[in-house]
PDB file of C-alpha atoms and ligand atoms in Angstrom:
ATOM      1  CA  UNK A1300      15.729 132.654  56.950  1.00 45.00           C
ATOM      2  CA  UNK A1301      16.137 132.222  61.180  1.00 46.00           C
ATOM      3  CA  UNK A1302      17.665 128.710  59.937  1.00 49.00           C
ATOM      4  CA  UNK A1303      19.679 130.219  57.977  1.00 47.00           C
ATOM      5  CA  UNK A1304      21.142 132.598  60.534  1.00 48.00           C
ATOM      6  CA  UNK A1305      21.414 129.315  62.554  1.00 53.00           C
ATOM      7  CA  UNK A1306      23.285 127.410  60.349  1.00 48.00           C
ATOM      8  CA  UNK A1307      25.898 130.226  59.696  1.00 47.00           C
ATOM      9  CA  UNK A1308      26.319 131.056  63.309  1.00 47.00           C
ATOM     10  CA  UNK A1309      26.675 127.307  63.332  1.00 49.00           C
ATOM     11  CA  UNK A1310      29.065 126.987  60.789  1.00 47.00           C
ATOM     12  CA  UNK A1311      31.485 129.648  62.705  1.00 45.00           C
ATOM     13  CA  UNK A1312      31.269 128.327  65.843  1.00 45.00           C
ATOM     14  CA  UNK A1313      32.734 124.876  64.642  1.00 46.00           C
ATOM     15  CA  UNK A1314      35.250 126.225  62.278  1.00 47.00           C
ATOM     16  CA  UNK A1315      38.441 126.439  64.799  1.00 41.00           C
ATOM     17  CA  UNK A1316      41.249 125.888  62.369  1.00 43.00           C
ATOM     18  CA  UNK A1317      40.285 127.941  58.987  1.00 41.00           C
ATOM     19  CA  UNK A1318      42.617 130.863  58.570  1.00 42.00           C
ATOM     20  CA  UNK A1319      41.831 134.564  57.141  1.00 43.00           C
ATOM     21  CA  UNK A1320      43.018 133.737  53.584  1.00 45.00           C
ATOM     22  CA  UNK A1321      41.038 130.468  53.775  1.00 44.00           C
ATOM     23  CA  UNK A1322      37.411 131.932  55.027  1.00 46.00           C
ATOM     24  CA  UNK A1323      36.774 133.441  51.936  1.00 50.00           C
ATOM     25  CA  UNK A1324      36.418 131.083  49.648  1.00 55.00           C
ATOM     26  CA  UNK A1325      34.676 129.068  52.341  1.00 50.00           C
ATOM     27  CA  UNK A1326      32.086 131.640  52.868  1.00 49.00           C
ATOM     28  CA  UNK A1327      31.598 131.484  49.184  1.00 56.00           C
ATOM     29  CA  UNK A1328      30.915 127.711  49.614  1.00 56.00           C
ATOM     30  CA  UNK A1329      28.842 128.242  52.286  1.00 49.00           C
ATOM     31  CA  UNK A1330      26.715 131.091  50.563  1.00 52.00           C
ATOM     32  CA  UNK A1331      26.024 128.458  47.750  1.00 53.00           C
ATOM     33  CA  UNK A1332      25.026 125.646  50.090  1.00 49.00           C
ATOM     34  CA  UNK A1333      22.927 127.571  52.361  1.00 49.00           C
ATOM     35  CA  UNK A1334      20.839 129.579  48.948  1.00 52.00           C
ATOM     36  CA  UNK A1335      20.251 125.805  47.757  1.00 52.00           C
ATOM     37  CA  UNK A1336      19.688 124.689  51.852  1.00 53.00           C
ATOM     38  CA  UNK A1337      17.138 127.842  51.610  1.00 58.00           C
ATOM     39  CA  UNK A1338      14.919 126.538  48.204  1.00 59.00           C
ATOM     40  CA  UNK A1339      15.092 122.847  49.297  1.00 55.00           C
ATOM     41  CA  UNK A1340      13.474 124.342  52.716  1.00 55.00           C
ATOM     42  CA  UNK A1341      11.194 126.173  51.163  1.00 58.00           C
ATOM     43  CA  UNK A1342      10.099 123.117  49.061  1.00 55.00           C
ATOM     44  CA  UNK A1343       9.942 121.324  52.305  1.00 50.00           C
ATOM     45  CA  UNK A1344       7.743 124.064  53.657  1.00 53.00           C
ATOM     46  CA  UNK A1345       5.736 124.025  50.659  1.00 54.00           C
ATOM     47  CA  UNK A1346       5.258 120.278  50.920  1.00 53.00           C
ATOM     48  CA  UNK A1347       4.345 120.158  54.414  1.00 48.00           C
ATOM     49  CA  UNK A1348       1.887 123.006  54.303  1.00 48.00           C
ATOM     50  CA  UNK A1349       0.295 120.793  51.525  1.00 47.00           C
ATOM     51  CA  UNK A1350       0.267 117.873  54.000  1.00 48.00           C
ATOM     52  CA  UNK A1351       2.487 115.685  52.863  1.00 49.00           C
ATOM     53  CA  UNK A1352       5.440 116.201  55.803  1.00 51.00           C
ATOM     54  CA  UNK A1353       5.244 116.662  59.219  1.00 57.00           C
ATOM     55  CA  UNK A1354       7.444 119.184  61.661  1.00 60.00           C
ATOM     56  CA  UNK A1355      10.047 116.885  62.544  1.00 61.00           C
ATOM     57  CA  UNK A1356      10.423 115.540  59.332  1.00 62.00           C
ATOM     58  CA  UNK A1357      10.906 119.574  57.855  1.00 54.00           C
ATOM     59  CA  UNK A1358      13.369 119.581  61.080  1.00 64.00           C
ATOM     60  CA  UNK A1359      15.576 116.411  60.132  1.00 62.00           C
ATOM     61  CA  UNK A1360      15.853 117.952  56.415  1.00 58.00           C
ATOM     62  CA  UNK A1361      17.261 121.131  57.850  1.00 60.00           C
ATOM     63  CA  UNK A1362      19.792 119.395  60.352  1.00 66.00           C
ATOM     64  CA  UNK A1363      21.235 116.740  57.121  1.00 68.00           C
ATOM     65  CA  UNK A1364      21.425 120.514  55.122  1.00 65.00           C
ATOM     66  CA  UNK A1365      23.743 122.034  58.336  1.00 63.00           C
ATOM     67  CA  UNK A1366      25.841 118.992  58.326  1.00 65.00           C
ATOM     68  CA  UNK A1367      26.240 119.279  54.683  1.00 66.00           C
ATOM     69  CA  UNK A1368      27.157 122.745  54.980  1.00 61.00           C
ATOM     70  CA  UNK A1369      29.769 122.680  57.826  1.00 64.00           C
ATOM     71  CA  UNK A1370      31.835 119.421  56.013  1.00 62.00           C
ATOM     72  CA  UNK A1371      32.042 121.340  52.978  1.00 63.00           C
ATOM     73  CA  UNK A1372      34.025 124.310  54.776  1.00 67.00           C
ATOM     74  CA  UNK A1373      36.331 122.270  57.010  1.00 74.00           C
ATOM     75  CA  UNK A1374      37.715 120.302  54.286  1.00 81.00           C
ATOM     76  CA  UNK A1375      41.275 119.151  54.965  1.00 83.00           C
ATOM     77  CA  UNK A1376      44.048 118.943  52.285  1.00 83.00           C
ATOM     78  CA  UNK A1377      45.945 115.998  51.188  1.00 84.00           C
ATOM     79  CA  UNK A1378      48.949 115.471  52.565  1.00 82.00           C
ATOM     80  CA  UNK A1379      49.665 111.443  52.468  1.00 81.00           C
ATOM     81  CA  UNK A1380      51.893 112.210  48.848  1.00 80.00           C
ATOM     82  CA  UNK A1381      54.248 114.175  52.000  1.00 80.00           C
ATOM     83  CA  UNK A1382      53.771 111.259  54.331  1.00 77.00           C
ATOM     84  CA  UNK A1383      56.808 108.843  54.386  1.00 72.00           C
ATOM     85  CA  UNK A1384      56.210 105.350  53.297  1.00 72.00           C
ATOM     86  CA  UNK A1385      57.211 101.928  54.932  1.00 68.00           C
ATOM     87  CA  UNK A1386      60.972 102.182  53.565  1.00 68.00           C
ATOM     88  CA  UNK A1387      61.768 106.017  53.259  1.00 70.00           C
ATOM     89  CA  UNK A1388      63.222 105.189  57.067  1.00 73.00           C
ATOM     90  CA  UNK A1389      65.516 102.447  55.378  1.00 77.00           C
ATOM     91  CA  UNK A1390      66.633 104.772  52.773  1.00 78.00           C
ATOM     92  CA  UNK A1391      67.301 108.166  54.620  1.00 81.00           C
ATOM     93  CA  UNK A1392      69.483 105.585  56.903  1.00 84.00           C
ATOM     94  CA  UNK A1393      71.688 104.715  54.076  1.00 86.00           C
ATOM     95  CA  UNK A1394      71.879 108.115  52.423  1.00 87.00           C
ATOM     96  CA  UNK A1395      72.778 109.296  56.437  1.00 90.00           C
ATOM     97  CA  UNK A1396      75.491 106.894  56.429  1.00 92.00           C
ATOM     98  CA  UNK A1397      76.967 107.405  52.389  1.00 91.00           C
ATOM     99  CA  UNK A1398      77.099 111.221  53.582  1.00 93.00           C
ATOM    100  CA  UNK A1399      78.580 110.296  57.235  1.00 93.00           C
ATOM    101  CA  UNK A1400      81.351 107.831  54.879  1.00 93.00           C
ATOM    102  CA  UNK A1401      82.034 110.655  52.038  1.00 93.00           C
ATOM    103  CA  UNK A1402      83.144 113.034  54.717  1.00 93.00           C
ATOM    104  CA  UNK A1403      85.037 111.059  56.408  1.00 93.00           C
ATOM    105  CA  UNK A1404      86.831 110.474  53.812  1.00 94.00           C
ATOM    106  CA  UNK A1405      87.462 114.127  52.255  1.00 94.00           C
ATOM    107  CA  UNK A1406      88.859 115.115  55.907  1.00 94.00           C
ATOM    108  CA  UNK A1407      91.102 112.025  55.796  1.00 94.00           C
ATOM    109  CA  UNK A1408      92.312 113.117  52.638  1.00 93.00           C
ATOM    110  CA  UNK A1409      92.601 116.820  53.565  1.00 92.00           C
ATOM    111  CA  UNK A1410      94.026 115.885  56.732  1.00 93.00           C
ATOM    112  CA  UNK A1411      97.045 113.566  55.150  1.00 91.00           C
ATOM    113  CA  UNK A1412      97.343 116.581  51.976  1.00 90.00           C
ATOM    114  CA  UNK A1413      98.119 118.960  55.332  1.00 90.00           C
ATOM    115  CA  UNK A1414     100.478 116.848  57.409  1.00 89.00           C
ATOM    116  CA  UNK A1415     102.177 116.456  54.228  1.00 86.00           C
ATOM    117  CA  UNK A1416     102.954 119.672  53.422  1.00 83.00           C
ATOM    118  CA  UNK A1417     103.682 120.311  57.106  1.00 81.00           C
ATOM    119  CA  UNK A1418     106.430 117.683  57.034  1.00 81.00           C
ATOM    120  CA  UNK A1419     107.843 118.517  53.398  1.00 75.00           C
ATOM    121  CA  UNK A1420     108.553 122.039  55.338  1.00 76.00           C
ATOM    122  CA  UNK A1421     109.691 120.833  57.726  1.00 74.00           C
ATOM    123  CA  UNK A1422     112.247 118.780  56.053  1.00 71.00           C
ATOM    124  CA  UNK A1423     115.616 120.231  54.995  1.00 67.00           C
ATOM    125  CA  UNK A1424     116.013 122.195  52.647  1.00 69.00           C
ATOM    126  CA  UNK A1425     118.185 121.416  49.514  1.00 67.00           C
ATOM    127  CA  UNK A1426     121.081 123.911  50.690  1.00 67.00           C
ATOM    128  CA  UNK A1427     120.795 122.636  54.270  1.00 68.00           C
ATOM    129  CA  UNK A1428     121.706 118.773  52.722  1.00 65.00           C
ATOM    130  CA  UNK A1429     124.372 120.353  50.328  1.00 62.00           C
ATOM    131  CA  UNK A1430     126.195 121.681  53.780  1.00 69.00           C
ATOM    132  CA  UNK A1431     125.515 118.446  55.443  1.00 83.00           C
ATOM    133  CA  UNK A1432     128.789 116.920  53.089  1.00 88.00           C
ATOM    134  CA  UNK A1433     131.953 118.224  52.678  1.00 91.00           C
ATOM    135  CA  UNK A1434     134.306 117.906  49.863  1.00 92.00           C
ATOM    136  CA  UNK A1435     137.635 117.748  50.129  1.00 93.00           C
ATOM    137  CA  UNK A1436     140.468 117.987  47.282  1.00 94.00           C
ATOM    138  CA  UNK A1437     143.129 115.221  48.031  1.00 94.00           C
ATOM    139  CA  UNK A1438     145.474 116.090  45.817  1.00 93.00           C
ATOM    140  CA  UNK A1439     145.467 119.564  48.169  1.00 93.00           C
ATOM    141  CA  UNK A1440     146.952 117.571  51.052  1.00 95.00           C
ATOM    142  CA  UNK A1441     150.509 116.694  50.776  1.00 95.00           C
ATOM    143  CA  UNK A1442     151.988 113.934  52.242  1.00 95.00           C
ATOM    144  CA  UNK A1443     153.119 114.405  56.372  1.00 94.00           C
ATOM    145  CA  UNK A1444     149.831 116.971  56.751  1.00 94.00           C
ATOM    146  CA  UNK A1445     147.489 117.881  58.604  1.00 94.00           C
ATOM    147  CA  UNK A1446     144.147 119.529  57.225  1.00 95.00           C
ATOM    148  CA  UNK A1447     141.427 120.442  59.573  1.00 95.00           C
ATOM    149  CA  UNK A1448     138.059 121.129  57.907  1.00 94.00           C
ATOM    150  CA  UNK A1449     134.537 122.057  59.432  1.00 93.00           C
ATOM    151  CA  UNK A1450     131.618 119.533  58.870  1.00 93.00           C
ATOM    152  CA  UNK A1451     128.134 119.931  60.708  1.00 90.00           C
ATOM    153  CA  UNK A1452     129.967 122.198  63.166  1.00 90.00           C
ATOM    154  CA  UNK A1453     132.654 120.167  64.030  1.00 93.00           C
ATOM    155  CA  UNK A1454     136.418 119.886  63.058  1.00 95.00           C
ATOM    156  CA  UNK A1455     137.165 117.296  61.283  1.00 96.00           C
ATOM    157  CA  UNK A1456     141.230 116.321  61.057  1.00 96.00           C
ATOM    158  CA  UNK A1457     142.570 114.834  57.743  1.00 96.00           C
ATOM    159  CA  UNK A1458     145.649 113.750  58.021  1.00 96.00           C
ATOM    160  CA  UNK A1459     147.766 112.213  54.842  1.00 96.00           C
ATOM    161  CA  UNK A1460     149.897 109.445  56.640  1.00 96.00           C
ATOM    162  CA  UNK A1461     153.490 108.861  55.674  1.00 96.00           C
ATOM    163  CA  UNK A1462     154.584 104.744  55.213  1.00 96.00           C
ATOM    164  CA  UNK A1463     156.621 105.342  58.228  1.00 96.00           C
ATOM    165  CA  UNK A1464     153.234 106.562  60.321  1.00 96.00           C
ATOM    166  CA  UNK A1465     151.367 103.639  58.859  1.00 96.00           C
ATOM    167  CA  UNK A1466     153.736 101.410  60.023  1.00 96.00           C
ATOM    168  CA  UNK A1467     153.761 102.634  63.131  1.00 95.00           C
ATOM    169  CA  UNK A1468     150.043 102.576  63.755  1.00 95.00           C
ATOM    170  CA  UNK A1469     150.007  98.656  62.956  1.00 96.00           C
ATOM    171  CA  UNK A1470     152.969  97.883  65.821  1.00 95.00           C
ATOM    172  CA  UNK A1471     151.015  99.416  68.453  1.00 94.00           C
ATOM    173  CA  UNK A1472     149.974  96.189  70.894  1.00 94.00           C
ATOM    174  CA  UNK A1473     146.303  96.868  70.467  1.00 93.00           C
ATOM    175  CA  UNK A1474     145.467  94.528  73.702  1.00 94.00           C
ATOM    176  CA  UNK A1475     147.333  97.091  76.193  1.00 93.00           C
ATOM    177  CA  UNK A1476     144.945 100.084  74.271  1.00 96.00           C
ATOM    178  CA  UNK A1477     142.464 101.659  76.822  1.00 95.00           C
ATOM    179  CA  UNK A1478     139.823 101.413  73.368  1.00 96.00           C
ATOM    180  CA  UNK A1479     141.657  98.581  71.903  1.00 96.00           C
ATOM    181  CA  UNK A1480     141.370  98.626  68.146  1.00 96.00           C
ATOM    182  CA  UNK A1481     143.275  97.946  64.764  1.00 96.00           C
ATOM    183  CA  UNK A1482     144.547 100.907  62.822  1.00 96.00           C
ATOM    184  CA  UNK A1483     143.033  99.199  59.691  1.00 95.00           C
ATOM    185  CA  UNK A1484     139.800  99.146  62.045  1.00 96.00           C
ATOM    186  CA  UNK A1485     139.926 102.854  61.512  1.00 96.00           C
ATOM    187  CA  UNK A1486     140.551 103.700  58.002  1.00 96.00           C
ATOM    188  CA  UNK A1487     139.690 102.885  54.351  1.00 96.00           C
ATOM    189  CA  UNK A1488     142.794 103.898  53.225  1.00 95.00           C
ATOM    190  CA  UNK A1489     145.851 103.624  54.931  1.00 96.00           C
ATOM    191  CA  UNK A1490     147.400 106.638  53.600  1.00 96.00           C
ATOM    192  CA  UNK A1491     144.434 108.976  54.958  1.00 96.00           C
ATOM    193  CA  UNK A1492     143.291 108.827  58.438  1.00 97.00           C
ATOM    194  CA  UNK A1493     139.924 111.015  58.547  1.00 96.00           C
ATOM    195  CA  UNK A1494     138.562 111.704  62.399  1.00 96.00           C
ATOM    196  CA  UNK A1495     136.476 114.168  64.180  1.00 96.00           C
ATOM    197  CA  UNK A1496     138.890 116.677  66.234  1.00 96.00           C
ATOM    198  CA  UNK A1497     136.424 116.390  69.285  1.00 97.00           C
ATOM    199  CA  UNK A1498     138.496 115.555  72.412  1.00 97.00           C
ATOM    200  CA  UNK A1499     136.265 112.200  73.822  1.00 96.00           C
ATOM    201  CA  UNK A1500     136.935 113.362  77.347  1.00 96.00           C
ATOM    202  CA  UNK A1501     135.029 117.063  77.155  1.00 96.00           C
ATOM    203  CA  UNK A1502     134.811 118.137  74.130  1.00 95.00           C
ATOM    204  CA  UNK A1503     137.702 119.985  73.470  1.00 96.00           C
ATOM    205  CA  UNK A1504     139.708 120.466  69.900  1.00 96.00           C
ATOM    206  CA  UNK A1505     143.482 118.234  69.833  1.00 96.00           C
ATOM    207  CA  UNK A1506     146.450 119.931  69.095  1.00 95.00           C
ATOM    208  CA  UNK A1507     147.647 117.511  65.773  1.00 94.00           C
ATOM    209  CA  UNK A1508     151.417 116.852  65.809  1.00 93.00           C
ATOM    210  CA  UNK A1509     151.828 116.397  69.523  1.00 94.00           C
ATOM    211  CA  UNK A1510     151.648 114.578  72.903  1.00 93.00           C
ATOM    212  CA  UNK A1511     154.009 111.542  73.555  1.00 94.00           C
ATOM    213  CA  UNK A1512     152.938 109.174  71.020  1.00 94.00           C
ATOM    214  CA  UNK A1513     153.255 111.536  67.139  1.00 90.00           C
ATOM    215  CA  UNK A1514     149.564 112.163  67.223  1.00 95.00           C
ATOM    216  CA  UNK A1515     147.371 114.653  68.599  1.00 97.00           C
ATOM    217  CA  UNK A1516     147.460 115.976  72.513  1.00 97.00           C
ATOM    218  CA  UNK A1517     144.505 118.004  73.912  1.00 97.00           C
ATOM    219  CA  UNK A1518     145.824 120.220  76.802  1.00 96.00           C
ATOM    220  CA  UNK A1519     142.536 121.239  78.280  1.00 96.00           C
ATOM    221  CA  UNK A1520     143.323 118.042  80.690  1.00 96.00           C
ATOM    222  CA  UNK A1521     146.173 115.899  79.250  1.00 96.00           C
ATOM    223  CA  UNK A1522     145.005 113.626  76.990  1.00 97.00           C
ATOM    224  CA  UNK A1523     147.773 111.861  73.922  1.00 97.00           C
ATOM    225  CA  UNK A1524     146.284 110.149  71.139  1.00 97.00           C
ATOM    226  CA  UNK A1525     148.749 108.185  68.758  1.00 96.00           C
ATOM    227  CA  UNK A1526     148.752 108.367  64.857  1.00 96.00           C
ATOM    228  CA  UNK A1527     145.998 106.841  64.223  1.00 96.00           C
ATOM    229  CA  UNK A1528     143.832 108.674  67.157  1.00 96.00           C
ATOM    230  CA  UNK A1529     143.944 106.132  69.486  1.00 97.00           C
ATOM    231  CA  UNK A1530     144.118 107.315  73.079  1.00 96.00           C
ATOM    232  CA  UNK A1531     147.298 106.443  75.098  1.00 96.00           C
ATOM    233  CA  UNK A1532     147.231 108.639  77.864  1.00 96.00           C
ATOM    234  CA  UNK A1533     144.954 111.256  79.396  1.00 96.00           C
ATOM    235  CA  UNK A1534     141.327 111.118  80.856  1.00 97.00           C
ATOM    236  CA  UNK A1535     139.523 110.511  77.534  1.00 96.00           C
ATOM    237  CA  UNK A1536     138.070 107.168  77.860  1.00 97.00           C
ATOM    238  CA  UNK A1537     137.984 106.820  73.979  1.00 97.00           C
ATOM    239  CA  UNK A1538     139.660 106.831  70.549  1.00 97.00           C
ATOM    240  CA  UNK A1539     139.262 109.831  68.338  1.00 97.00           C
ATOM    241  CA  UNK A1540     135.441 109.124  66.849  1.00 97.00           C
ATOM    242  CA  UNK A1541     135.638 108.320  62.803  1.00 97.00           C
ATOM    243  CA  UNK A1542     132.800 109.894  60.487  1.00 96.00           C
ATOM    244  CA  UNK A1543     130.777 108.445  57.941  1.00 94.00           C
ATOM    245  CA  UNK A1544     133.408 109.177  54.624  1.00 95.00           C
ATOM    246  CA  UNK A1545     134.243 107.912  51.402  1.00 94.00           C
ATOM    247  CA  UNK A1546     136.303 108.261  47.796  1.00 95.00           C
ATOM    248  CA  UNK A1547     135.437 109.365  44.511  1.00 93.00           C
ATOM    249  CA  UNK A1548     138.051 109.624  42.357  1.00 88.00           C
ATOM    250  CA  UNK A1549     140.196 112.267  43.474  1.00 91.00           C
ATOM    251  CA  UNK A1550     137.954 113.387  46.210  1.00 94.00           C
ATOM    252  CA  UNK A1551     137.127 112.834  49.823  1.00 95.00           C
ATOM    253  CA  UNK A1552     133.573 113.329  50.985  1.00 94.00           C
ATOM    254  CA  UNK A1553     132.298 113.404  54.509  1.00 94.00           C
ATOM    255  CA  UNK A1554     128.935 112.835  55.709  1.00 88.00           C
TER     256      UNK A1554
HETATM  257  S1  FES B 631     138.821 117.202  77.204  1.00 50.56           S
HETATM  258 FE1  FES B 631     140.469 116.585  76.341  1.00 50.56          FE
HETATM  259  S2  FES B 631     141.519 115.609  78.463  1.00 50.56           S
HETATM  260 FE2  FES B 631     139.582 116.761  78.883  1.00 50.56          FE
END
């Protein structure tokens, strides 16, 4: 019995990681082994009493029994199935690259959609685009008359010129002009002169059918424009600007 106690104490002292949950089955196993060891020890002692074994042989058999009991309580679970195999590192890297690439693609697609929405919201709406063009019924402007309309916040002069005004515009010696330009370069149809009504000096609005050259006069600093809108006298450096325009049937489309 003393040997059994020693075995139990030795077993407990050598167990450093058996948890409380695991201790019950371990103790059960221990007592099972110890009981069988005790039977074996009794058998050995009986044989020793009979003169078959000496004391050292008995002790050796007892030590072997103790070791067997100790091993039976310190079984380590098999975690080999959780260990990485040799090629698992490469597979993990491939998976990581795939995830990074997929995430990058999704991020790029999201960013593109966001930017597209943002730019489409920033662009001009349909009503603003409609205001970007101006339509004028040509039949509403009699020959020899001016009409001023507003386009993109600026005045536009439309002059229905007479034959004599067209002839006068073409008799000017262009070489003497400050901003040399043939009348034909400034009109698409000689009958219709279309210009921005903004003085090229400091931006005043000239007055029609005024000045020394039968065209427009800017009262701000005294610039005179002829019947083709070319600067003839005064501080303005350039001719009145011609906007983009087209004729569509009986309409003038500006813009
Ligand atoms: S702004 Fe027209 S002449 Fe100065």
